[in-house]
Coordinates of C-alpha atoms in Angstrom, one line a residue:
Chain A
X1 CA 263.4 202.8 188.6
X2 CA 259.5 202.9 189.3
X3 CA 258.5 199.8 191.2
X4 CA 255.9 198.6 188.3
X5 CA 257.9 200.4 185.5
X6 CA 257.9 197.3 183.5
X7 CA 254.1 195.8 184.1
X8 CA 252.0 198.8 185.2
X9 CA 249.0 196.9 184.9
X10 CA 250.6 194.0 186.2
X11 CA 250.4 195.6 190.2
X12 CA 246.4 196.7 189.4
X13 CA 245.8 192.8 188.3
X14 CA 247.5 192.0 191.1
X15 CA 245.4 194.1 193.2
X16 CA 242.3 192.6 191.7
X17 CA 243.2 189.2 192.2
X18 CA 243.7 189.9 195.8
X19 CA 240.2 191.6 196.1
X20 CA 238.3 188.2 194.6
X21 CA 240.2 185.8 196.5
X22 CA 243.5 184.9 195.6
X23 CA 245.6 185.2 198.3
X24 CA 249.1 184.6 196.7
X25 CA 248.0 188.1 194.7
X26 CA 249.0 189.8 198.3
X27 CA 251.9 188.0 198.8
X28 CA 253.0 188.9 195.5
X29 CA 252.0 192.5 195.7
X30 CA 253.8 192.9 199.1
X31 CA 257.1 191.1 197.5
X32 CA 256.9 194.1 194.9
X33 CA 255.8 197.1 196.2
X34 CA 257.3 197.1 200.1
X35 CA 260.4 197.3 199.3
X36 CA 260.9 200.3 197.7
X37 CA 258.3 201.4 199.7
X38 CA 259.9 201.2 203.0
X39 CA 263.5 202.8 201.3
X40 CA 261.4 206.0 200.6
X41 CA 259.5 205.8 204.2
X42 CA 263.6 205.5 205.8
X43 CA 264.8 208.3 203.8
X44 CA 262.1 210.5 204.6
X45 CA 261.7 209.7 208.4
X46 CA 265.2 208.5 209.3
X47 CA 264.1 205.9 211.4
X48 CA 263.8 202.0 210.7
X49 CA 260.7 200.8 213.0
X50 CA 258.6 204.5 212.0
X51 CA 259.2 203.1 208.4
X52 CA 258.0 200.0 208.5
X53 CA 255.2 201.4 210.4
X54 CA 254.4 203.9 207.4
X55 CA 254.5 200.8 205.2
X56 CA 252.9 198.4 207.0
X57 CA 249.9 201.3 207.3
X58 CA 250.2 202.2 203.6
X59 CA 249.9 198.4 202.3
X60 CA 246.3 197.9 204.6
X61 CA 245.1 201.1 203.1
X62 CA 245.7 199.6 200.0
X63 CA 244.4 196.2 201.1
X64 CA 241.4 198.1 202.1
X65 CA 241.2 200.1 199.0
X66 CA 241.0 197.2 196.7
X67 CA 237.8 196.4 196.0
X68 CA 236.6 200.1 194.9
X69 CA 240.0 200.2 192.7
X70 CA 239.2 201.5 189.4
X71 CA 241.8 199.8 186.8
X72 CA 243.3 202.8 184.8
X73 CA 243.0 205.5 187.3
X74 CA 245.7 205.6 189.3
X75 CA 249.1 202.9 189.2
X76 CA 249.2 201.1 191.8
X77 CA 252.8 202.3 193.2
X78 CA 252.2 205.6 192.7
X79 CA 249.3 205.2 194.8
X80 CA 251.2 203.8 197.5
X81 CA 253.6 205.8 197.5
X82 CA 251.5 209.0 198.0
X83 CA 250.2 207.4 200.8
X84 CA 253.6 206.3 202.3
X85 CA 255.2 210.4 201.6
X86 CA 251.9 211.7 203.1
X87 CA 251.7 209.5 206.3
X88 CA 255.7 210.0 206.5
X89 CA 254.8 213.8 206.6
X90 CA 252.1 213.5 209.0
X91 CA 255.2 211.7 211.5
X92 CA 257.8 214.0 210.5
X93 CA 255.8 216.8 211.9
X94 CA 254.9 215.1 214.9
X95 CA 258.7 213.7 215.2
X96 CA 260.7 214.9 218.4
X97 CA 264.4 215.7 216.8
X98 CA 266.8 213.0 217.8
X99 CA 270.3 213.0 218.6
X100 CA 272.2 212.8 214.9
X101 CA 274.1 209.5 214.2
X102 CA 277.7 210.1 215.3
X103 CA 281.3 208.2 214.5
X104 CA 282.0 206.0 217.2
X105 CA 285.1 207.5 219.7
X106 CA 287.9 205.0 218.9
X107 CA 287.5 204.0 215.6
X108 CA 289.6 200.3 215.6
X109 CA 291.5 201.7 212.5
X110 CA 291.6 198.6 210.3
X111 CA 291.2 199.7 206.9
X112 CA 287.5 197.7 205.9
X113 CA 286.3 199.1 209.2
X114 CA 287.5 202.5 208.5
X115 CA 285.7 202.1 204.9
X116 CA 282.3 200.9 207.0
X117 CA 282.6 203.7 209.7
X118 CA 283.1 206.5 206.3
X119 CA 280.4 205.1 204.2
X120 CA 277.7 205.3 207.3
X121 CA 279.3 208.7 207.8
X122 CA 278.1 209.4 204.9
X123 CA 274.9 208.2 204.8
X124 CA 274.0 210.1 208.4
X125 CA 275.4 212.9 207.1
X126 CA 273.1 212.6 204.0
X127 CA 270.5 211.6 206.5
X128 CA 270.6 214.2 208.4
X129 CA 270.5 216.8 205.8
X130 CA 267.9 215.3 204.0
X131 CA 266.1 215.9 207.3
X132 CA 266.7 219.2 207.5
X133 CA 265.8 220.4 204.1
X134 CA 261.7 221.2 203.9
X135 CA 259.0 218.6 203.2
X136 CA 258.4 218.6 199.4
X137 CA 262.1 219.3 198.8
X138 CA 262.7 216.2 200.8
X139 CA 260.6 214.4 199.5
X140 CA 261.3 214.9 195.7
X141 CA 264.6 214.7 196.3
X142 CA 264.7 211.0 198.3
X143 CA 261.7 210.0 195.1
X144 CA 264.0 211.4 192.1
X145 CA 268.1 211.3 193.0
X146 CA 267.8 207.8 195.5
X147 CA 265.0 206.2 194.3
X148 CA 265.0 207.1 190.4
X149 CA 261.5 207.5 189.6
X150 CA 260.8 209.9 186.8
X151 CA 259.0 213.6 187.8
X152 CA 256.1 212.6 186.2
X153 CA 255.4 210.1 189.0
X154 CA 256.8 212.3 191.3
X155 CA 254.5 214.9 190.5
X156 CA 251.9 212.5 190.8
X157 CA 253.2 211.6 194.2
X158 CA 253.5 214.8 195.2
X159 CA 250.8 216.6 194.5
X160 CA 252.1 219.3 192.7
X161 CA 253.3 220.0 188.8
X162 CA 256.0 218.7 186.8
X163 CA 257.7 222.1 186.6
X164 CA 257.5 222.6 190.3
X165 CA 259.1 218.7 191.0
X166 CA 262.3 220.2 188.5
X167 CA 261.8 223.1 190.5
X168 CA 262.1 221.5 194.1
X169 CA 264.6 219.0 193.3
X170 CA 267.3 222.1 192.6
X171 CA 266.5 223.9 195.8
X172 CA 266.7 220.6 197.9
X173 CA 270.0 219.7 196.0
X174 CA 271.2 223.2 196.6
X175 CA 270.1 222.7 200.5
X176 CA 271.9 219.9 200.3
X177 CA 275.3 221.3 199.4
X178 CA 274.5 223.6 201.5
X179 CA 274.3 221.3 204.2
X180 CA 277.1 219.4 203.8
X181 CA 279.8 221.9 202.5
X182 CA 281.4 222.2 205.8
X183 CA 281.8 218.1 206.0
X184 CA 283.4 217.3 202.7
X185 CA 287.1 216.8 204.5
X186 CA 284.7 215.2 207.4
X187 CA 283.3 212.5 205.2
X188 CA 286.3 211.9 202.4
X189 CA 285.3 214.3 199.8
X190 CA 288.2 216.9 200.3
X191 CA 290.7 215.6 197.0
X192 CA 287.3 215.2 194.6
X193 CA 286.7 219.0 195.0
Chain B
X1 CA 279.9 232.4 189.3
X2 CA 283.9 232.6 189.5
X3 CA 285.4 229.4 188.4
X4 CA 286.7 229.3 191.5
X5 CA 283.1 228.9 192.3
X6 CA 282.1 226.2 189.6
X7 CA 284.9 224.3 190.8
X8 CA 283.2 224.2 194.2
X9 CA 279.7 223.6 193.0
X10 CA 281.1 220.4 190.9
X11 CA 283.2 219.4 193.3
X12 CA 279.4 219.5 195.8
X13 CA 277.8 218.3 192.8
X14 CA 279.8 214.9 192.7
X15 CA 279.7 214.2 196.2
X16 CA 276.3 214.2 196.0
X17 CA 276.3 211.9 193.1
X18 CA 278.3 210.0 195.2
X19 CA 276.2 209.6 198.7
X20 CA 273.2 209.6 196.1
X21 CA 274.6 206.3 194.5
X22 CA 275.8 205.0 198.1
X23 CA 272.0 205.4 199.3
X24 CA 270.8 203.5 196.8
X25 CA 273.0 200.5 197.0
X26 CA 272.1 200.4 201.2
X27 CA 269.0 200.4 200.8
X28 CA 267.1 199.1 203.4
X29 CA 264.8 195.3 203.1
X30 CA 262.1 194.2 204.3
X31 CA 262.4 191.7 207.1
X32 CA 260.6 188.7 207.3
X33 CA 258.2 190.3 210.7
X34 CA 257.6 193.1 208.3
X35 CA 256.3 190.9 205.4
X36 CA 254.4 188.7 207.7
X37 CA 252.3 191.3 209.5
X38 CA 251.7 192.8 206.1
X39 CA 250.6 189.1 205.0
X40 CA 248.5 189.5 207.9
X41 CA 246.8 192.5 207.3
X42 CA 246.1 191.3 203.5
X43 CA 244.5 188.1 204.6
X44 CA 242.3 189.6 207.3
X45 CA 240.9 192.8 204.7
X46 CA 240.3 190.2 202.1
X47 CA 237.1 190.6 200.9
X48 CA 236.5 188.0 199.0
X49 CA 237.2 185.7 202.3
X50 CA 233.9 187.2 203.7
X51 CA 232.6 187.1 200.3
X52 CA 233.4 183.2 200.0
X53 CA 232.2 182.1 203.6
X54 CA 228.5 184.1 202.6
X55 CA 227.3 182.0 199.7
X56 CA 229.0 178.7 201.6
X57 CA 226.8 179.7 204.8
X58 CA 223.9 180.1 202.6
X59 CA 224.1 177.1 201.0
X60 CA 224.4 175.5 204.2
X61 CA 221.1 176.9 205.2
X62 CA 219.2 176.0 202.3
X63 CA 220.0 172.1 203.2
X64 CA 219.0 172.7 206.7
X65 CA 216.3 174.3 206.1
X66 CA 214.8 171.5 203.6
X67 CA 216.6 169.5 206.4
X68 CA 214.5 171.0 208.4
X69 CA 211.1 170.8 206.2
X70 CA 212.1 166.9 205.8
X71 CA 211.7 166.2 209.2
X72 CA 208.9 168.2 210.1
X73 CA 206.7 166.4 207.8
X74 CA 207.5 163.3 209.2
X75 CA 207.0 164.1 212.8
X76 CA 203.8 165.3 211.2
X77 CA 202.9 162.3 209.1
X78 CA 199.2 162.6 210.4
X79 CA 199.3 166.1 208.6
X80 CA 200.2 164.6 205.1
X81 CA 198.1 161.5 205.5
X82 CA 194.5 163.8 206.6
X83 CA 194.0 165.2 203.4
X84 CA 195.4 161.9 200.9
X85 CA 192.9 160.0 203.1
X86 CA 190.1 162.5 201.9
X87 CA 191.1 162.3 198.3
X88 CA 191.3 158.8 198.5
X89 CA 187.6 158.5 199.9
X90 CA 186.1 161.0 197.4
X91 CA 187.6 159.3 194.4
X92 CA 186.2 156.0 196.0
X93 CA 182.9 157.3 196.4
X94 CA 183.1 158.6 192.5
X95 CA 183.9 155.7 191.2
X96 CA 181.5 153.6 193.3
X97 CA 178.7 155.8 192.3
X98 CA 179.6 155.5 188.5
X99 CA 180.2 151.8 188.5
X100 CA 176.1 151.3 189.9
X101 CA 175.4 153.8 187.8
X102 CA 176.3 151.9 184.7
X103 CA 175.2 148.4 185.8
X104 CA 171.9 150.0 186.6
X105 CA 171.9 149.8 190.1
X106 CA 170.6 153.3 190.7
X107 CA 170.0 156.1 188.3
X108 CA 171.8 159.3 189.8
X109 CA 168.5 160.9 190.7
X110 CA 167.4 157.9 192.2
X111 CA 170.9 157.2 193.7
X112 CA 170.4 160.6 195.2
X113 CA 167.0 159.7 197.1
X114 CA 168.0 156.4 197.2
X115 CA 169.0 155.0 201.3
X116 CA 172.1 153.9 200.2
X117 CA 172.8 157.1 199.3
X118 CA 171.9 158.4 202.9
X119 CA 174.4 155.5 204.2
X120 CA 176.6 156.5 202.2
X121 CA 176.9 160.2 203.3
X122 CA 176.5 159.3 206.9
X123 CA 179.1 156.8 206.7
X124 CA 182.3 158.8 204.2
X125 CA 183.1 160.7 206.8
X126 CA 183.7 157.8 209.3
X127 CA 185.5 156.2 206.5
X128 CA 187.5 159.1 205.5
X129 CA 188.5 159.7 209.1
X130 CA 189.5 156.0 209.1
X131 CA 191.5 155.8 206.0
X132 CA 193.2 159.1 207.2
X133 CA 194.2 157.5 210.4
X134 CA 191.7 159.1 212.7

């Protein structure tokens, strides 16, 4: 769900409290916009300190922003999180590929480690090819299946139309399957099929 | 598509559902470093903080200033007392003139030709000077 899906306005007041003076306006802002923020920065760069990096960059560009922020024009969220995906982009280009997330070699074999060692199986493996697929197929896809905004916003986000956030999200979910059809045994996925 | 093959794509299609719904329970939080640099950051691009401090300086140097002004025109008492000295001796002189005036002392024409009249111009500066504390 968007970050501001309920209150809209509420993140621009925010924003204009902050720019005449009220400090606890930026405390509050950051309490309800980094969060999500930094879960689309992971998913689209992979890696924890270059998230919180792209966040930490987005919310002063923001800060900055503030006192030429026109009420109306833009939400607040969606703003940020154009900036977050575009400076994401920017690294992901520049990103030397690292060595995928592997299973450790001996596995204790307890069954709630086994669970723990699968589900971050999974999650590299989604990882991995979510890194794989092409920017704006990447980035739809981490915006509309893991963080549930709606393709409008997306759009928005984006930069491109509402037809071509349907049409991206299908070929980076195909990509997807693509991607991972040869790990479905691999990661526990074998009897759903 | 065989059935074969939209068993398969369902089959893809929920396990994506599935590491789709795992992602978003894991998400990752902010740590508390995270939220305090971006505190940080929010305090020092406040605008209003620079905003705030202006008019507080400002005020501040309006009172000095007057501060300022204040004690000036005390060091330079001589330069406030010069010219209430002079109005003091020309309002003196009026009013003396007047006063013999009316009791008939001098008529102003004679006043003017008169030697107390010559006296008296010789001696209002002296006495202005005086009065004014030179």
């Amino acid at each position: 769900m968007a970050l501001d899906a309920d209150s809209p306005a509420g993140d621009a007041d925010l924003l204009a409290r902050y720019s005449a003076g009220d400090r606890a306006a930026a405390l509050a802002l950051t309490e309800r916009l980094v969060p999500q923020a930094l879960s689309v920065a992971q998913r689209l760069l992979g890696d924890r300190v270059e998230a919180e990096d792209v966040v930490q960059e987005a919310m002063l560009r923001l800060w900055t922003a503030a006192p030429g922020w026109r009420a109306g024009e833009a939400r607040v969220s969606t703003w940020l999180y154009r900036v977050v995906v575009n400076l994401c982009t920017d690294r992901h280009r520049r990103k030397v590929p690292q060595p995928r997330d592997t299973l450790p070699d001996h596995p204790d074999g307890t069954p709630g480690q086994e669970a723990r060692l699968q589900a971050r199986a999974r999650q590299a493996a989604l990882q991995a090819a979510l890194a794989d697929l092409p920017d704006r197929q990447r980035q739809v896809v981490v915006l509309r299946d893991i963080e549930g905004l709606p393709n409008p916003d997306i759009a928005e986000i984006v930069g491109v139309s509402v037809q071509a956030v349907e049409s991206l999200a299908a070929r980076g979910r195909r990509g997807l399957k693509a991607a991972l059809a040869g790990r479905r045994g691999e990661l526990g996925f074998e009897d759903d099929g | 598509m065989t059935d074969d093959g939209k068993d398969e794509d369902g089959g893809a299609e929920a396990m994506l559902t599935v590491l789709f719904s795992e992602a978003r329970a894991t998400r990752p939080g902010p740590n508390a470093a995270l939220l305090e640099r971006i505190a940080a950051d929010a305090l020092a691009a406040q605008p209003h903080a620079a905003a705030v401090s202006g008019p507080q300086r400002a005020a501040g140097s309006v009172q000095g200033r007057l501060l300022r002004v204040g004690q000036a025109a005390l060091a330079r008492w001589e330069a406030l007392a010069w010219p209430a000295g002079v109005a003091a001796t020309v309002l003196a002189g009026v009013w003396l003139g007047g006063w013999a005036d009316v009791n008939g002392f001098v008529s102003g024409a004679g006043f003017a030709q008169s030697g107390l009249a010559l006296t008296l111009a010789q001696g209002l500066p002296g006495a202005a000077g005086w009065i004014g504390g030179y």
